[in-house]
Amino acid sequence: MTRIGFVGLGAMGSRIAGRLLQDHQVYGTNRSAAKASELIARGMIWRGTPREVAREAEVIFSMVTDDAALEAVTSGPDGILAGLAPGQLYADMSTVSPRASRRLARNVHDLGASMLDAPVSGTVTAAEEGTLAIMVGGPEQAFHAAEPLLHHLGSTVTYVGGNGQALLLKLAINISLAAQMLAFSEGLLLADRGGIDPRLAAEVMTGSAIGSPMLRARAPLTLDLPEQAWFDVQLMRKDIGLVLDTARDLNVPAPSAAVADGQLARAEELGYARRDIAALFETLAGHPAGRAG
């Protein structure tokens, strides 16, 4: 049994921490203690600050929303860095900028500890079932130390390279995630407005050459948008913003990402910020949230 710390118990983080609870002692914290109540009932030990979590654990995980949130949980007198000791292993599973992650990794290294960036691809259901795709960047020795834990969380665990490289690959994946969802929604709306039953159109489209696993899974959500998002518009737009920033840094054109960013911004304006990215269909149709049809 490994003593594990987990900082950030949102929709994905809570599911990942829950899987780790099956075989390990987990110490956790979150900005909102209410989100941890179920995990505490299952045996997780609550600690009031990220620093306290880091002091208790052999391996520390974090999963937060963005660069600012990562800074908040790692820096200052109550941050993860304040609790790290030489030899500890810290794996951040957030999708943040490669630049911010590399800067943090240098600070962790200066303390004699090791840091991995380990962003994931997959839904809340995949997090519960341990079938995430996990990409890992950082020192190879640290990767091998964390590998058994990561294999309990993901069906595929891939070492990509140095710190920040896994995040770069995650952003590359998310370009296609946004662009595919947008293109599918556009085609579905074209068929619908032309008089084709949208459910029939969705069935044929996802059964054709364009039917990626992501589209096949999400197609039903475009026509019956759930209240609970698998991956919401606001987070997707945050990731596409990171893509555009990174593309500028690397002098890479990103036309698909730029178009997706505009449509995601429109979705937010129409009230879909916290709804699944399948809401792009209703956004293109011009429906404000709550008034689709």
PDB file of C-alpha atoms in Angstrom:
ATOM      1  CA  MET A   1       0.000   0.000   0.000  1.00  0.00           C
ATOM      2  CA  THR A   2       1.357   3.394  -1.060  1.00  0.00           C
ATOM      3  CA  ARG A   3       0.472   6.592   0.787  1.00  0.00           C
ATOM      4  CA  ILE A   4      -0.979   8.806  -1.934  1.00  0.00           C
ATOM      5  CA  GLY A   5      -1.907  12.461  -1.860  1.00  0.00           C
ATOM      6  CA  PHE A   6      -4.521  13.919  -4.184  1.00  0.00           C
ATOM      7  CA  VAL A   7      -5.131  17.634  -4.682  1.00  0.00           C
ATOM      8  CA  GLY A   8      -8.164  18.634  -6.759  1.00  0.00           C
ATOM      9  CA  LEU A   9     -11.273  16.494  -6.368  1.00  0.00           C
ATOM     10  CA  GLY A  10     -13.472  17.753  -9.186  1.00  0.00           C
ATOM     11  CA  ALA A  11     -15.366  15.599 -11.672  1.00  0.00           C
ATOM     12  CA  MET A  12     -12.266  13.789 -12.966  1.00  0.00           C
ATOM     13  CA  GLY A  13     -10.006  14.061  -9.937  1.00  0.00           C
ATOM     14  CA  SER A  14     -12.575  12.562  -7.576  1.00  0.00           C
ATOM     15  CA  ARG A  15     -13.012   9.510  -9.830  1.00  0.00           C
ATOM     16  CA  ILE A  16      -9.261   8.987 -10.137  1.00  0.00           C
ATOM     17  CA  ALA A  17      -8.782   9.375  -6.385  1.00  0.00           C
ATOM     18  CA  GLY A  18     -11.606   6.894  -5.884  1.00  0.00           C
ATOM     19  CA  ARG A  19      -9.799   4.268  -7.934  1.00  0.00           C
ATOM     20  CA  LEU A  20      -6.595   4.823  -5.980  1.00  0.00           C
ATOM     21  CA  LEU A  21      -8.568   4.328  -2.749  1.00  0.00           C
ATOM     22  CA  GLN A  22      -9.238   0.727  -3.750  1.00  0.00           C
ATOM     23  CA  ASP A  23      -5.677  -0.334  -2.909  1.00  0.00           C
ATOM     24  CA  HIS A  24      -3.963   2.581  -1.187  1.00  0.00           C
ATOM     25  CA  GLN A  25      -4.315   5.076   1.612  1.00  0.00           C
ATOM     26  CA  VAL A  26      -5.263   8.416   0.048  1.00  0.00           C
ATOM     27  CA  TYR A  27      -4.938  11.850   1.644  1.00  0.00           C
ATOM     28  CA  GLY A  28      -6.875  14.517  -0.194  1.00  0.00           C
ATOM     29  CA  THR A  29      -7.867  18.135  -0.333  1.00  0.00           C
ATOM     30  CA  ASN A  30      -9.952  20.399  -2.534  1.00  0.00           C
ATOM     31  CA  ARG A  31     -11.094  24.020  -2.582  1.00  0.00           C
ATOM     32  CA  SER A  32     -14.593  22.794  -1.739  1.00  0.00           C
ATOM     33  CA  ALA A  33     -14.666  20.251   1.076  1.00  0.00           C
ATOM     34  CA  ALA A  34     -18.219  19.245   0.137  1.00  0.00           C
ATOM     35  CA  LYS A  35     -16.926  17.595  -3.038  1.00  0.00           C
ATOM     36  CA  ALA A  36     -14.834  15.233  -0.918  1.00  0.00           C
ATOM     37  CA  SER A  37     -17.620  13.925   1.323  1.00  0.00           C
ATOM     38  CA  GLU A  38     -18.222  10.706  -0.614  1.00  0.00           C
ATOM     39  CA  LEU A  39     -14.493   9.927  -0.786  1.00  0.00           C
ATOM     40  CA  ILE A  40     -14.104  10.613   2.939  1.00  0.00           C
ATOM     41  CA  ALA A  41     -16.953   8.181   3.614  1.00  0.00           C
ATOM     42  CA  ARG A  42     -15.009   5.580   1.596  1.00  0.00           C
ATOM     43  CA  GLY A  43     -11.838   6.064   3.633  1.00  0.00           C
ATOM     44  CA  MET A  44      -9.975   9.031   2.190  1.00  0.00           C
ATOM     45  CA  ILE A  45      -8.286  11.136   4.867  1.00  0.00           C
ATOM     46  CA  TRP A  46      -9.025  14.847   4.508  1.00  0.00           C
ATOM     47  CA  ARG A  47      -6.266  17.390   4.932  1.00  0.00           C
ATOM     48  CA  GLY A  48      -6.861  21.126   4.968  1.00  0.00           C
ATOM     49  CA  THR A  49      -4.108  22.261   2.592  1.00  0.00           C
ATOM     50  CA  PRO A  50      -2.054  20.912  -0.320  1.00  0.00           C
ATOM     51  CA  ARG A  51       1.051  21.275   1.860  1.00  0.00           C
ATOM     52  CA  GLU A  52      -0.392  18.889   4.454  1.00  0.00           C
ATOM     53  CA  VAL A  53      -1.329  16.410   1.723  1.00  0.00           C
ATOM     54  CA  ALA A  54       2.213  16.479   0.319  1.00  0.00           C
ATOM     55  CA  ARG A  55       3.738  15.924   3.768  1.00  0.00           C
ATOM     56  CA  GLU A  56       1.651  12.790   4.339  1.00  0.00           C
ATOM     57  CA  ALA A  57       2.196  11.108   0.970  1.00  0.00           C
ATOM     58  CA  GLU A  58       4.866   9.192  -0.887  1.00  0.00           C
ATOM     59  CA  VAL A  59       3.322  10.056  -4.253  1.00  0.00           C
ATOM     60  CA  ILE A  60       1.266  13.214  -4.823  1.00  0.00           C
ATOM     61  CA  PHE A  61      -1.230  13.732  -7.644  1.00  0.00           C
ATOM     62  CA  SER A  62      -3.022  16.913  -8.612  1.00  0.00           C
ATOM     63  CA  MET A  63      -5.771  17.621 -11.111  1.00  0.00           C
ATOM     64  CA  VAL A  64      -7.003  21.205 -11.433  1.00  0.00           C
ATOM     65  CA  THR A  65      -8.577  23.326 -14.139  1.00  0.00           C
ATOM     66  CA  ASP A  66      -5.891  25.676 -15.453  1.00  0.00           C
ATOM     67  CA  ASP A  67      -2.526  27.394 -14.987  1.00  0.00           C
ATOM     68  CA  ALA A  68      -3.866  29.766 -12.314  1.00  0.00           C
ATOM     69  CA  ALA A  69      -5.367  26.918 -10.296  1.00  0.00           C
ATOM     70  CA  LEU A  70      -2.121  24.952 -10.541  1.00  0.00           C
ATOM     71  CA  GLU A  71      -0.198  27.959  -9.286  1.00  0.00           C
ATOM     72  CA  ALA A  72      -2.660  28.317  -6.412  1.00  0.00           C
ATOM     73  CA  VAL A  73      -2.293  24.718  -5.190  1.00  0.00           C
ATOM     74  CA  THR A  74       1.487  24.493  -5.605  1.00  0.00           C
ATOM     75  CA  SER A  75       2.849  27.859  -4.436  1.00  0.00           C
ATOM     76  CA  GLY A  76       2.843  29.767  -1.157  1.00  0.00           C
ATOM     77  CA  PRO A  77       3.126  28.548   2.445  1.00  0.00           C
ATOM     78  CA  ASP A  78       0.229  26.091   2.063  1.00  0.00           C
ATOM     79  CA  GLY A  79       1.095  24.829  -1.423  1.00  0.00           C
ATOM     80  CA  ILE A  80       2.355  21.446  -2.554  1.00  0.00           C
ATOM     81  CA  LEU A  81       5.901  22.743  -2.968  1.00  0.00           C
ATOM     82  CA  ALA A  82       5.995  23.763   0.712  1.00  0.00           C
ATOM     83  CA  GLY A  83       5.277  20.162   1.695  1.00  0.00           C
ATOM     84  CA  LEU A  84       7.566  18.339  -0.735  1.00  0.00           C
ATOM     85  CA  ALA A  85      10.659  16.546   0.546  1.00  0.00           C
ATOM     86  CA  PRO A  86      13.649  15.176  -1.373  1.00  0.00           C
ATOM     87  CA  GLY A  87      12.862  11.899  -3.112  1.00  0.00           C
ATOM     88  CA  GLN A  88       9.120  12.438  -3.364  1.00  0.00           C
ATOM     89  CA  LEU A  89       7.231  11.997  -6.615  1.00  0.00           C
ATOM     90  CA  TYR A  90       4.649  14.508  -7.814  1.00  0.00           C
ATOM     91  CA  ALA A  91       2.439  13.859 -10.857  1.00  0.00           C
ATOM     92  CA  ASP A  92       0.192  16.621 -12.150  1.00  0.00           C
ATOM     93  CA  MET A  93      -2.687  15.314 -14.286  1.00  0.00           C
ATOM     94  CA  SER A  94      -4.116  18.733 -15.168  1.00  0.00           C
ATOM     95  CA  THR A  95      -4.291  20.076 -18.706  1.00  0.00           C
ATOM     96  CA  VAL A  96      -2.235  23.240 -18.388  1.00  0.00           C
ATOM     97  CA  SER A  97       0.299  25.005 -20.572  1.00  0.00           C
ATOM     98  CA  PRO A  98       3.548  23.117 -21.236  1.00  0.00           C
ATOM     99  CA  ARG A  99       5.388  26.301 -20.267  1.00  0.00           C
ATOM    100  CA  ALA A 100       3.790  26.466 -16.809  1.00  0.00           C
ATOM    101  CA  SER A 101       4.357  22.761 -16.211  1.00  0.00           C
ATOM    102  CA  ARG A 102       8.038  22.946 -17.136  1.00  0.00           C
ATOM    103  CA  ARG A 103       8.520  25.925 -14.815  1.00  0.00           C
ATOM    104  CA  LEU A 104       6.893  24.012 -11.968  1.00  0.00           C
ATOM    105  CA  ALA A 105       9.002  20.917 -12.722  1.00  0.00           C
ATOM    106  CA  ARG A 106      12.156  23.002 -12.294  1.00  0.00           C
ATOM    107  CA  ASN A 107      10.946  24.181  -8.874  1.00  0.00           C
ATOM    108  CA  VAL A 108      10.161  20.602  -7.858  1.00  0.00           C
ATOM    109  CA  HIS A 109      13.611  19.453  -9.023  1.00  0.00           C
ATOM    110  CA  ASP A 110      15.255  22.204  -6.964  1.00  0.00           C
ATOM    111  CA  LEU A 111      13.641  20.635  -3.869  1.00  0.00           C
ATOM    112  CA  GLY A 112      15.165  17.253  -4.690  1.00  0.00           C
ATOM    113  CA  ALA A 113      11.835  15.752  -5.776  1.00  0.00           C
ATOM    114  CA  SER A 114      10.622  14.616  -9.204  1.00  0.00           C
ATOM    115  CA  MET A 115       7.657  15.816 -11.232  1.00  0.00           C
ATOM    116  CA  LEU A 116       5.675  14.243 -14.053  1.00  0.00           C
ATOM    117  CA  ASP A 117       3.040  15.852 -16.244  1.00  0.00           C
ATOM    118  CA  ALA A 118       0.431  13.145 -16.822  1.00  0.00           C
ATOM    119  CA  PRO A 119      -2.592  14.582 -18.642  1.00  0.00           C
ATOM    120  CA  VAL A 120      -5.397  12.215 -19.560  1.00  0.00           C
ATOM    121  CA  SER A 121      -7.758  11.690 -22.453  1.00  0.00           C
ATOM    122  CA  GLY A 122     -11.164  10.206 -21.666  1.00  0.00           C
ATOM    123  CA  THR A 123     -14.483  10.801 -19.985  1.00  0.00           C
ATOM    124  CA  VAL A 124     -15.632  10.692 -16.374  1.00  0.00           C
ATOM    125  CA  THR A 125     -16.798   7.124 -17.030  1.00  0.00           C
ATOM    126  CA  ALA A 126     -13.307   6.182 -18.243  1.00  0.00           C
ATOM    127  CA  ALA A 127     -11.838   7.695 -15.073  1.00  0.00           C
ATOM    128  CA  GLU A 128     -14.188   5.566 -12.943  1.00  0.00           C
ATOM    129  CA  GLU A 129     -13.400   2.414 -14.900  1.00  0.00           C
ATOM    130  CA  GLY A 130      -9.644   2.971 -15.161  1.00  0.00           C
ATOM    131  CA  THR A 131      -9.671   3.106 -18.959  1.00  0.00           C
ATOM    132  CA  LEU A 132      -8.183   6.555 -19.484  1.00  0.00           C
ATOM    133  CA  ALA A 133      -5.413   7.187 -22.001  1.00  0.00           C
ATOM    134  CA  ILE A 134      -2.558   8.709 -20.003  1.00  0.00           C
ATOM    135  CA  MET A 135       0.399  10.536 -21.526  1.00  0.00           C
ATOM    136  CA  VAL A 136       3.437  11.135 -19.349  1.00  0.00           C
ATOM    137  CA  GLY A 137       6.299  13.602 -19.519  1.00  0.00           C
ATOM    138  CA  GLY A 138       9.219  14.003 -17.136  1.00  0.00           C
ATOM    139  CA  PRO A 139      12.256  12.091 -15.907  1.00  0.00           C
ATOM    140  CA  GLU A 140      12.156   8.518 -17.181  1.00  0.00           C
ATOM    141  CA  GLN A 141      13.138   7.099 -13.784  1.00  0.00           C
ATOM    142  CA  ALA A 142      10.198   8.901 -12.172  1.00  0.00           C
ATOM    143  CA  PHE A 143       7.891   7.557 -14.881  1.00  0.00           C
ATOM    144  CA  HIS A 144       8.897   3.973 -14.127  1.00  0.00           C
ATOM    145  CA  ALA A 145       8.323   4.580 -10.413  1.00  0.00           C
ATOM    146  CA  ALA A 146       4.799   5.874 -11.076  1.00  0.00           C
ATOM    147  CA  GLU A 147       3.935   3.404 -13.839  1.00  0.00           C
ATOM    148  CA  PRO A 148       2.168   0.771 -11.672  1.00  0.00           C
ATOM    149  CA  LEU A 149      -0.162   3.421 -10.238  1.00  0.00           C
ATOM    150  CA  LEU A 150      -0.818   4.926 -13.648  1.00  0.00           C
ATOM    151  CA  HIS A 151      -1.695   1.528 -15.123  1.00  0.00           C
ATOM    152  CA  HIS A 152      -4.392   1.216 -12.470  1.00  0.00           C
ATOM    153  CA  LEU A 153      -5.887   4.455 -13.801  1.00  0.00           C
ATOM    154  CA  GLY A 154      -5.516   4.035 -17.544  1.00  0.00           C
ATOM    155  CA  SER A 155      -5.758   1.303 -20.147  1.00  0.00           C
ATOM    156  CA  THR A 156      -2.923   2.967 -22.074  1.00  0.00           C
ATOM    157  CA  VAL A 157       0.001   4.713 -20.410  1.00  0.00           C
ATOM    158  CA  THR A 158       2.553   6.230 -22.771  1.00  0.00           C
ATOM    159  CA  TYR A 159       5.856   7.854 -21.911  1.00  0.00           C
ATOM    160  CA  VAL A 160       6.268  10.795 -24.297  1.00  0.00           C
ATOM    161  CA  GLY A 161       9.492  12.514 -23.235  1.00  0.00           C
ATOM    162  CA  GLY A 162      10.677  15.296 -20.960  1.00  0.00           C
ATOM    163  CA  ASN A 163       8.563  17.597 -18.832  1.00  0.00           C
ATOM    164  CA  GLY A 164       5.859  19.351 -20.826  1.00  0.00           C
ATOM    165  CA  GLN A 165       5.920  16.943 -23.762  1.00  0.00           C
ATOM    166  CA  ALA A 166       2.872  14.965 -22.618  1.00  0.00           C
ATOM    167  CA  LEU A 167       0.922  18.197 -22.293  1.00  0.00           C
ATOM    168  CA  LEU A 168       1.950  19.198 -25.792  1.00  0.00           C
ATOM    169  CA  LEU A 169       0.594  15.893 -27.095  1.00  0.00           C
ATOM    170  CA  LYS A 170      -2.636  16.292 -25.106  1.00  0.00           C
ATOM    171  CA  LEU A 171      -3.193  19.702 -26.719  1.00  0.00           C
ATOM    172  CA  ALA A 172      -2.531  18.176 -30.134  1.00  0.00           C
ATOM    173  CA  ILE A 173      -5.273  15.607 -29.447  1.00  0.00           C
ATOM    174  CA  ASN A 174      -7.722  18.250 -28.297  1.00  0.00           C
ATOM    175  CA  ILE A 175      -7.476  20.139 -31.585  1.00  0.00           C
ATOM    176  CA  SER A 176      -9.058  17.116 -33.248  1.00  0.00           C
ATOM    177  CA  LEU A 177     -11.570  16.635 -30.454  1.00  0.00           C
ATOM    178  CA  ALA A 178     -12.926  20.162 -30.911  1.00  0.00           C
ATOM    179  CA  ALA A 179     -12.672  20.197 -34.713  1.00  0.00           C
ATOM    180  CA  GLN A 180     -14.367  16.797 -35.141  1.00  0.00           C
ATOM    181  CA  MET A 181     -17.227  17.777 -32.858  1.00  0.00           C
ATOM    182  CA  LEU A 182     -17.686  21.029 -34.742  1.00  0.00           C
ATOM    183  CA  ALA A 183     -17.552  19.429 -38.201  1.00  0.00           C
ATOM    184  CA  PHE A 184     -19.963  16.668 -37.188  1.00  0.00           C
ATOM    185  CA  SER A 185     -22.410  19.223 -35.745  1.00  0.00           C
ATOM    186  CA  GLU A 186     -22.181  21.286 -38.927  1.00  0.00           C
ATOM    187  CA  GLY A 187     -22.903  18.273 -41.125  1.00  0.00           C
ATOM    188  CA  LEU A 188     -25.742  17.113 -38.897  1.00  0.00           C
ATOM    189  CA  LEU A 189     -27.364  20.541 -39.015  1.00  0.00           C
ATOM    190  CA  LEU A 190     -26.997  20.632 -42.813  1.00  0.00           C
ATOM    191  CA  ALA A 191     -28.817  17.290 -43.069  1.00  0.00           C
ATOM    192  CA  ASP A 192     -31.492  18.349 -40.597  1.00  0.00           C
ATOM    193  CA  ARG A 193     -32.228  21.645 -42.330  1.00  0.00           C
ATOM    194  CA  GLY A 194     -32.379  19.802 -45.643  1.00  0.00           C
ATOM    195  CA  GLY A 195     -35.185  17.601 -44.381  1.00  0.00           C
ATOM    196  CA  ILE A 196     -33.329  14.465 -43.250  1.00  0.00           C
ATOM    197  CA  ASP A 197     -34.269  12.972 -39.885  1.00  0.00           C
ATOM    198  CA  PRO A 198     -31.306  14.047 -37.697  1.00  0.00           C
ATOM    199  CA  ARG A 199     -31.258  10.710 -35.851  1.00  0.00           C
ATOM    200  CA  LEU A 200     -31.000   8.857 -39.138  1.00  0.00           C
ATOM    201  CA  ALA A 201     -28.326  11.289 -40.306  1.00  0.00           C
ATOM    202  CA  ALA A 202     -26.327  10.812 -37.097  1.00  0.00           C
ATOM    203  CA  GLU A 203     -26.560   7.020 -37.431  1.00  0.00           C
ATOM    204  CA  VAL A 204     -25.354   7.045 -41.021  1.00  0.00           C
ATOM    205  CA  MET A 205     -22.608   9.597 -40.373  1.00  0.00           C
ATOM    206  CA  THR A 206     -21.146   7.753 -37.391  1.00  0.00           C
ATOM    207  CA  GLY A 207     -21.336   4.471 -39.332  1.00  0.00           C
ATOM    208  CA  SER A 208     -19.362   5.966 -42.209  1.00  0.00           C
ATOM    209  CA  ALA A 209     -15.649   6.602 -42.618  1.00  0.00           C
ATOM    210  CA  ILE A 210     -15.844   9.668 -40.341  1.00  0.00           C
ATOM    211  CA  GLY A 211     -17.239   7.653 -37.411  1.00  0.00           C
ATOM    212  CA  SER A 212     -14.402   7.906 -34.890  1.00  0.00           C
ATOM    213  CA  PRO A 213     -14.920   6.337 -31.449  1.00  0.00           C
ATOM    214  CA  MET A 214     -15.370   9.842 -30.043  1.00  0.00           C
ATOM    215  CA  LEU A 215     -18.093  10.751 -32.529  1.00  0.00           C
ATOM    216  CA  ARG A 216     -19.903   7.435 -32.102  1.00  0.00           C
ATOM    217  CA  ALA A 217     -19.989   7.944 -28.350  1.00  0.00           C
ATOM    218  CA  ARG A 218     -21.034  11.588 -28.488  1.00  0.00           C
ATOM    219  CA  ALA A 219     -23.505  11.593 -31.376  1.00  0.00           C
ATOM    220  CA  PRO A 220     -26.503  10.821 -29.135  1.00  0.00           C
ATOM    221  CA  LEU A 221     -25.568  13.808 -26.951  1.00  0.00           C
ATOM    222  CA  THR A 222     -25.944  16.231 -29.845  1.00  0.00           C
ATOM    223  CA  LEU A 223     -29.664  15.469 -30.094  1.00  0.00           C
ATOM    224  CA  ASP A 224     -30.344  14.869 -26.387  1.00  0.00           C
ATOM    225  CA  LEU A 225     -27.906  17.178 -24.615  1.00  0.00           C
ATOM    226  CA  PRO A 226     -27.369  15.932 -21.037  1.00  0.00           C
ATOM    227  CA  GLU A 227     -27.355  18.213 -18.026  1.00  0.00           C
ATOM    228  CA  GLN A 228     -24.086  16.643 -16.862  1.00  0.00           C
ATOM    229  CA  ALA A 229     -21.236  17.281 -19.283  1.00  0.00           C
ATOM    230  CA  TRP A 230     -18.644  14.687 -20.198  1.00  0.00           C
ATOM    231  CA  PHE A 231     -16.319  17.544 -21.194  1.00  0.00           C
ATOM    232  CA  ASP A 232     -17.794  20.996 -20.983  1.00  0.00           C
ATOM    233  CA  VAL A 233     -17.526  23.910 -23.398  1.00  0.00           C
ATOM    234  CA  GLN A 234     -15.690  26.126 -20.923  1.00  0.00           C
ATOM    235  CA  LEU A 235     -12.909  23.599 -20.343  1.00  0.00           C
ATOM    236  CA  MET A 236     -12.660  22.818 -24.054  1.00  0.00           C
ATOM    237  CA  ARG A 237     -12.247  26.505 -24.837  1.00  0.00           C
ATOM    238  CA  LYS A 238      -9.562  26.775 -22.151  1.00  0.00           C
ATOM    239  CA  ASP A 239      -7.666  23.924 -23.816  1.00  0.00           C
ATOM    240  CA  ILE A 240      -8.042  25.433 -27.279  1.00  0.00           C
ATOM    241  CA  GLY A 241      -6.709  28.695 -25.872  1.00  0.00           C
ATOM    242  CA  LEU A 242      -3.645  26.768 -24.695  1.00  0.00           C
ATOM    243  CA  VAL A 243      -3.345  25.254 -28.180  1.00  0.00           C
ATOM    244  CA  LEU A 244      -3.373  28.696 -29.797  1.00  0.00           C
ATOM    245  CA  ASP A 245      -0.790  30.068 -27.337  1.00  0.00           C
ATOM    246  CA  THR A 246       1.488  27.068 -27.854  1.00  0.00           C
ATOM    247  CA  ALA A 247       1.066  27.195 -31.634  1.00  0.00           C
ATOM    248  CA  ARG A 248       2.179  30.839 -31.598  1.00  0.00           C
ATOM    249  CA  ASP A 249       5.221  29.919 -29.492  1.00  0.00           C
ATOM    250  CA  LEU A 250       6.164  27.182 -31.993  1.00  0.00           C
ATOM    251  CA  ASN A 251       5.217  29.193 -35.098  1.00  0.00           C
ATOM    252  CA  VAL A 252       2.665  26.572 -36.133  1.00  0.00           C
ATOM    253  CA  PRO A 253      -0.517  27.536 -38.037  1.00  0.00           C
ATOM    254  CA  ALA A 254      -3.675  26.422 -36.217  1.00  0.00           C
ATOM    255  CA  PRO A 255      -6.668  27.261 -38.429  1.00  0.00           C
ATOM    256  CA  SER A 256      -8.917  24.470 -37.099  1.00  0.00           C
ATOM    257  CA  ALA A 257      -8.244  25.487 -33.529  1.00  0.00           C
ATOM    258  CA  ALA A 258      -8.970  29.121 -34.329  1.00  0.00           C
ATOM    259  CA  VAL A 259     -12.345  28.288 -35.898  1.00  0.00           C
ATOM    260  CA  ALA A 260     -13.238  25.992 -33.001  1.00  0.00           C
ATOM    261  CA  ASP A 261     -12.315  28.727 -30.534  1.00  0.00           C
ATOM    262  CA  GLY A 262     -14.770  31.117 -32.187  1.00  0.00           C
ATOM    263  CA  GLN A 263     -17.617  28.601 -32.054  1.00  0.00           C
ATOM    264  CA  LEU A 264     -16.850  27.663 -28.455  1.00  0.00           C
ATOM    265  CA  ALA A 265     -16.952  31.368 -27.572  1.00  0.00           C
ATOM    266  CA  ARG A 266     -20.348  31.563 -29.251  1.00  0.00           C
ATOM    267  CA  ALA A 267     -21.526  28.555 -27.243  1.00  0.00           C
ATOM    268  CA  GLU A 268     -20.536  30.327 -24.042  1.00  0.00           C
ATOM    269  CA  GLU A 269     -22.452  33.440 -25.132  1.00  0.00           C
ATOM    270  CA  LEU A 270     -25.564  31.308 -25.672  1.00  0.00           C
ATOM    271  CA  GLY A 271     -25.324  29.843 -22.157  1.00  0.00           C
ATOM    272  CA  TYR A 272     -23.657  26.494 -22.826  1.00  0.00           C
ATOM    273  CA  ALA A 273     -20.413  27.083 -20.876  1.00  0.00           C
ATOM    274  CA  ARG A 274     -21.031  24.219 -18.441  1.00  0.00           C
ATOM    275  CA  ARG A 275     -22.721  21.896 -20.953  1.00  0.00           C
ATOM    276  CA  ASP A 276     -21.017  19.202 -22.978  1.00  0.00           C
ATOM    277  CA  ILE A 277     -19.195  20.165 -26.172  1.00  0.00           C
ATOM    278  CA  ALA A 278     -21.960  18.314 -28.038  1.00  0.00           C
ATOM    279  CA  ALA A 279     -23.784  21.634 -27.500  1.00  0.00           C
ATOM    280  CA  LEU A 280     -21.941  22.890 -30.589  1.00  0.00           C
ATOM    281  CA  PHE A 281     -24.865  21.463 -32.602  1.00  0.00           C
ATOM    282  CA  GLU A 282     -27.359  23.672 -30.786  1.00  0.00           C
ATOM    283  CA  THR A 283     -24.926  26.594 -30.964  1.00  0.00           C
ATOM    284  CA  LEU A 284     -24.720  26.356 -34.762  1.00  0.00           C
ATOM    285  CA  ALA A 285     -28.523  26.158 -34.864  1.00  0.00           C
ATOM    286  CA  GLY A 286     -28.636  29.423 -32.906  1.00  0.00           C
ATOM    287  CA  HIS A 287     -30.495  28.036 -29.892  1.00  0.00           C
ATOM    288  CA  PRO A 288     -29.879  29.720 -26.538  1.00  0.00           C
ATOM    289  CA  ALA A 289     -29.376  27.208 -23.705  1.00  0.00           C
ATOM    290  CA  GLY A 290     -32.708  25.991 -22.354  1.00  0.00           C
ATOM    291  CA  ARG A 291     -34.565  26.876 -25.526  1.00  0.00           C
ATOM    292  CA  ALA A 292     -33.312  24.238 -27.973  1.00  0.00           C
ATOM    293  CA  GLY A 293     -35.645  22.734 -30.529  1.00  0.00           C
TER     294      GLY A 293
END
